[in-house]
Tab-separated table of C-alpha atoms in Angstrom:
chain	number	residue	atom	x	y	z
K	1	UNK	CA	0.000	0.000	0.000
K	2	UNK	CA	1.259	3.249	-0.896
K	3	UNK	CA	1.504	6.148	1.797
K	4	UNK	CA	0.604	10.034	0.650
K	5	UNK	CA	4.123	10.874	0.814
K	6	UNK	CA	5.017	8.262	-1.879
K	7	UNK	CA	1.894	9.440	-3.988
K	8	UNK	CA	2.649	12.985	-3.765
K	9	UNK	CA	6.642	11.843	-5.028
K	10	UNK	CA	5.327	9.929	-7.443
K	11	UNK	CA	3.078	12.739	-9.011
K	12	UNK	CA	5.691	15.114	-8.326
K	13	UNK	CA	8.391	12.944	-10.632
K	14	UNK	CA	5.701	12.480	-13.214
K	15	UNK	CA	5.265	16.531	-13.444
K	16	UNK	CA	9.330	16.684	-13.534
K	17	UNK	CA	9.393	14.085	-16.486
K	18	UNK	CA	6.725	16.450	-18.066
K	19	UNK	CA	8.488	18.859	-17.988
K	20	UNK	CA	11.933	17.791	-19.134
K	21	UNK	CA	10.079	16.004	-22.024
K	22	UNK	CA	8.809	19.635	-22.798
K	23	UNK	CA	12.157	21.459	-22.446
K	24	UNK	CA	13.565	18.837	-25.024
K	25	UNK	CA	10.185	19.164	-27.355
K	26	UNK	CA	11.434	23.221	-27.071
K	27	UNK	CA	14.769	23.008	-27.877
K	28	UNK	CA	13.715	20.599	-30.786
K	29	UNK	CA	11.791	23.621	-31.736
K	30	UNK	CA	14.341	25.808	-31.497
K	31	UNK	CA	16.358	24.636	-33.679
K	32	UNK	CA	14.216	24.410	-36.046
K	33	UNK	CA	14.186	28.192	-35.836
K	34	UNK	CA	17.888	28.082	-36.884
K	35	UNK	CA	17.399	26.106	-39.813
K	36	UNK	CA	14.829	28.937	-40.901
K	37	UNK	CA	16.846	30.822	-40.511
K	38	UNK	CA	19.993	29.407	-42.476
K	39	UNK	CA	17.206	28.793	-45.241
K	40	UNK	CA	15.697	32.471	-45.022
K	41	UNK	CA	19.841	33.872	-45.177
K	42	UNK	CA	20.108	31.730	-48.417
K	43	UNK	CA	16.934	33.110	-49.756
K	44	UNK	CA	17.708	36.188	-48.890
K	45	UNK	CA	21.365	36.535	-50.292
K	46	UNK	CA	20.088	34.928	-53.535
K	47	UNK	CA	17.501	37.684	-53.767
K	48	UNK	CA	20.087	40.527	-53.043
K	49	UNK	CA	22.154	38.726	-55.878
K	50	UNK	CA	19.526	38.657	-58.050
K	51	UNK	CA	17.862	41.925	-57.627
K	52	UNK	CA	14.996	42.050	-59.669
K	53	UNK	CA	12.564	44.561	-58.442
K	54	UNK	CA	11.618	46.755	-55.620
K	55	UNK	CA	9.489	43.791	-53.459
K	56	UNK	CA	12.499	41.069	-54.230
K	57	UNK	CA	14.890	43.598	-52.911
K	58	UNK	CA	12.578	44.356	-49.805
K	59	UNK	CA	11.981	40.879	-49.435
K	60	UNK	CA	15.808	39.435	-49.570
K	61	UNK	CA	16.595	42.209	-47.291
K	62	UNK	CA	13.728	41.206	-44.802
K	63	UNK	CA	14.797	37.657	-45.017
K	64	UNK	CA	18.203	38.227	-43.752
K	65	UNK	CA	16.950	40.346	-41.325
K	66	UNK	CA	14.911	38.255	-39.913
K	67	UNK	CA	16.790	35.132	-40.168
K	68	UNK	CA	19.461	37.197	-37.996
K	69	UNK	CA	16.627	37.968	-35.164
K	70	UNK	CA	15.647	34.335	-34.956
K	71	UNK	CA	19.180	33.805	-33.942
K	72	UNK	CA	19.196	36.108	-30.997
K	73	UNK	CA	20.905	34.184	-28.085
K	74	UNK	CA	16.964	34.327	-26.099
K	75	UNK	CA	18.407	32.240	-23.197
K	76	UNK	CA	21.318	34.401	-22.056
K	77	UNK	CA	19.835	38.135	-22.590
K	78	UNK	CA	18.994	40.130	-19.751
K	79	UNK	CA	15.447	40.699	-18.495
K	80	UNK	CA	15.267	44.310	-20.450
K	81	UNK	CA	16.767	43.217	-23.543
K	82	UNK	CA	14.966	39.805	-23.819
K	83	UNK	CA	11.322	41.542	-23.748
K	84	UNK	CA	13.066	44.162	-26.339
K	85	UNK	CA	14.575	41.459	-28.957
K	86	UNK	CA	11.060	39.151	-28.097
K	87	UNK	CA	9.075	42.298	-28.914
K	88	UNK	CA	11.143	42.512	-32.268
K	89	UNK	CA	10.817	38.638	-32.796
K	90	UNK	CA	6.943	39.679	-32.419
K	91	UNK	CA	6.518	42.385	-35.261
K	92	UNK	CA	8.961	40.392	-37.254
K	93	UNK	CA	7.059	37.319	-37.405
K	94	UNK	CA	3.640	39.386	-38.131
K	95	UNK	CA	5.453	40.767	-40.611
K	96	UNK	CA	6.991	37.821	-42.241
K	97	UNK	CA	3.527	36.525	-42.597
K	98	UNK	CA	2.102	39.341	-44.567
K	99	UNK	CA	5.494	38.924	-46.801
K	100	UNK	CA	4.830	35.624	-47.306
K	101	UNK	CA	1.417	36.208	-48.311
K	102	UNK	CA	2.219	38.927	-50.550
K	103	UNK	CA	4.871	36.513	-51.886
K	104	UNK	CA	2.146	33.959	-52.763
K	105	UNK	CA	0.161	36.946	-54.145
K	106	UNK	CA	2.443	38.174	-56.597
K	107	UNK	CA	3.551	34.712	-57.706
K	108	UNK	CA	-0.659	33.669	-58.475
K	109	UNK	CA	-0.767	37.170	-60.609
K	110	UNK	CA	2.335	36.081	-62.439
K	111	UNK	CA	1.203	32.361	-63.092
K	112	UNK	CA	-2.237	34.021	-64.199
K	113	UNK	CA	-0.291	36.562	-66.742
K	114	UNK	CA	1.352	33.498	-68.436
K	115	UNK	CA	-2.114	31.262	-68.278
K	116	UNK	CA	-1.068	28.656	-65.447
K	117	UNK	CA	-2.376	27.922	-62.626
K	118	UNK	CA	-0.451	27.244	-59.860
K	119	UNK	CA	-0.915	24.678	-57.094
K	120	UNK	CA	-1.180	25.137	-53.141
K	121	UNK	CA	1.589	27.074	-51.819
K	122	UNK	CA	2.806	25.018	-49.212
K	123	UNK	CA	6.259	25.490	-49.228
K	124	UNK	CA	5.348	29.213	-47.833
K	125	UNK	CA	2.577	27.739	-45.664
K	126	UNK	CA	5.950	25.897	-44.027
K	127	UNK	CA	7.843	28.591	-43.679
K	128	UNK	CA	4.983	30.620	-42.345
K	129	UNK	CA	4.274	27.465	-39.519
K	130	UNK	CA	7.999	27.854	-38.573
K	131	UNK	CA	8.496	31.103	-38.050
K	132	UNK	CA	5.022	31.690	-36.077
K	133	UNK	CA	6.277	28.531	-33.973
K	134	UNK	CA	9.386	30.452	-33.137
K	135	UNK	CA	7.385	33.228	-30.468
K	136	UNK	CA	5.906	30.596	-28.098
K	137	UNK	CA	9.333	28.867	-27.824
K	138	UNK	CA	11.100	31.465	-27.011
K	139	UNK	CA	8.781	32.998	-24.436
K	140	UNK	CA	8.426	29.034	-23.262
K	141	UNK	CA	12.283	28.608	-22.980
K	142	UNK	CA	12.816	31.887	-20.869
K	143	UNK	CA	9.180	31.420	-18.665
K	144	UNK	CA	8.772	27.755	-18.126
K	145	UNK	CA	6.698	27.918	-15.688
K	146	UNK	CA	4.322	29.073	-18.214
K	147	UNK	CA	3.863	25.986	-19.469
K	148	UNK	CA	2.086	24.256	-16.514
């Protein structure tokens, strides 16, 4: 027969396990973020190589940007300058949506110029996924305690 004290250890190194499962799920995350973020620079840099028009430029510009914010070292900033960068990875992350949809935009208007039709854009739907993953992460890896 178990006693309370053994119950309450027992739930208490099931909520531990939780949690270190959840710590691993978030740095699994994470790094995912950095793989955006190598794929964004590469975008990026191949844009600002390219140079085609005005939005491209914008765009490739934005990517490296942003791929340089999702970098930010989260974990080790201070108090004041995490809610400053996490504010930033905020806006940037609204913003990269609306870039990606007016990414998908401009590439449907160009399809329908030449007569195709192009298929679902999930490639930018990814991209989108990841980098709106990134701002619970973050504020999960800094305020764990959140996550009970």
């Amino acid at each position: 027969m178990s006693t309370p004290q053994s119950i309450d250890d027992t739930a208490s190194t099931v909520h531990e396990l939780r949690g270190l499962r959840g710590l691993r799920g978030l740095r699994y995350a994470r790094g995912v973020g950095y793989i955006l973020a190598l794929l964004l620079w590469v975008l990026g840099i191949t844009g600002l190589i390219q140079g085609l028009g005005t939005f491209d430029l914008f765009k490739a510009v934005y990517f490296v940007l942003y791929g340089l914010v999702l970098c930010l070292p989260f974990a080790r900033m201070s108090e004041r300058t995490w809610r400053v960068g996490y504010a930033l990875l905020i806006g940037m992350s609204a913003l990269f949506v609306f870039v990606m949809i007016a990414v998908v935009m401009f590439a449907y208007m160009a399809a329908a110029d030449r007569g195709e039709r192009l298929g679902i854009p999930g490639f930018e739907g990814m991209l989108i996924f990841f980098a709106l993953l990134q701002v619970p992460v973050v504020l999960f890896q800094r305020k764990p305690d959140l996550l009970d």
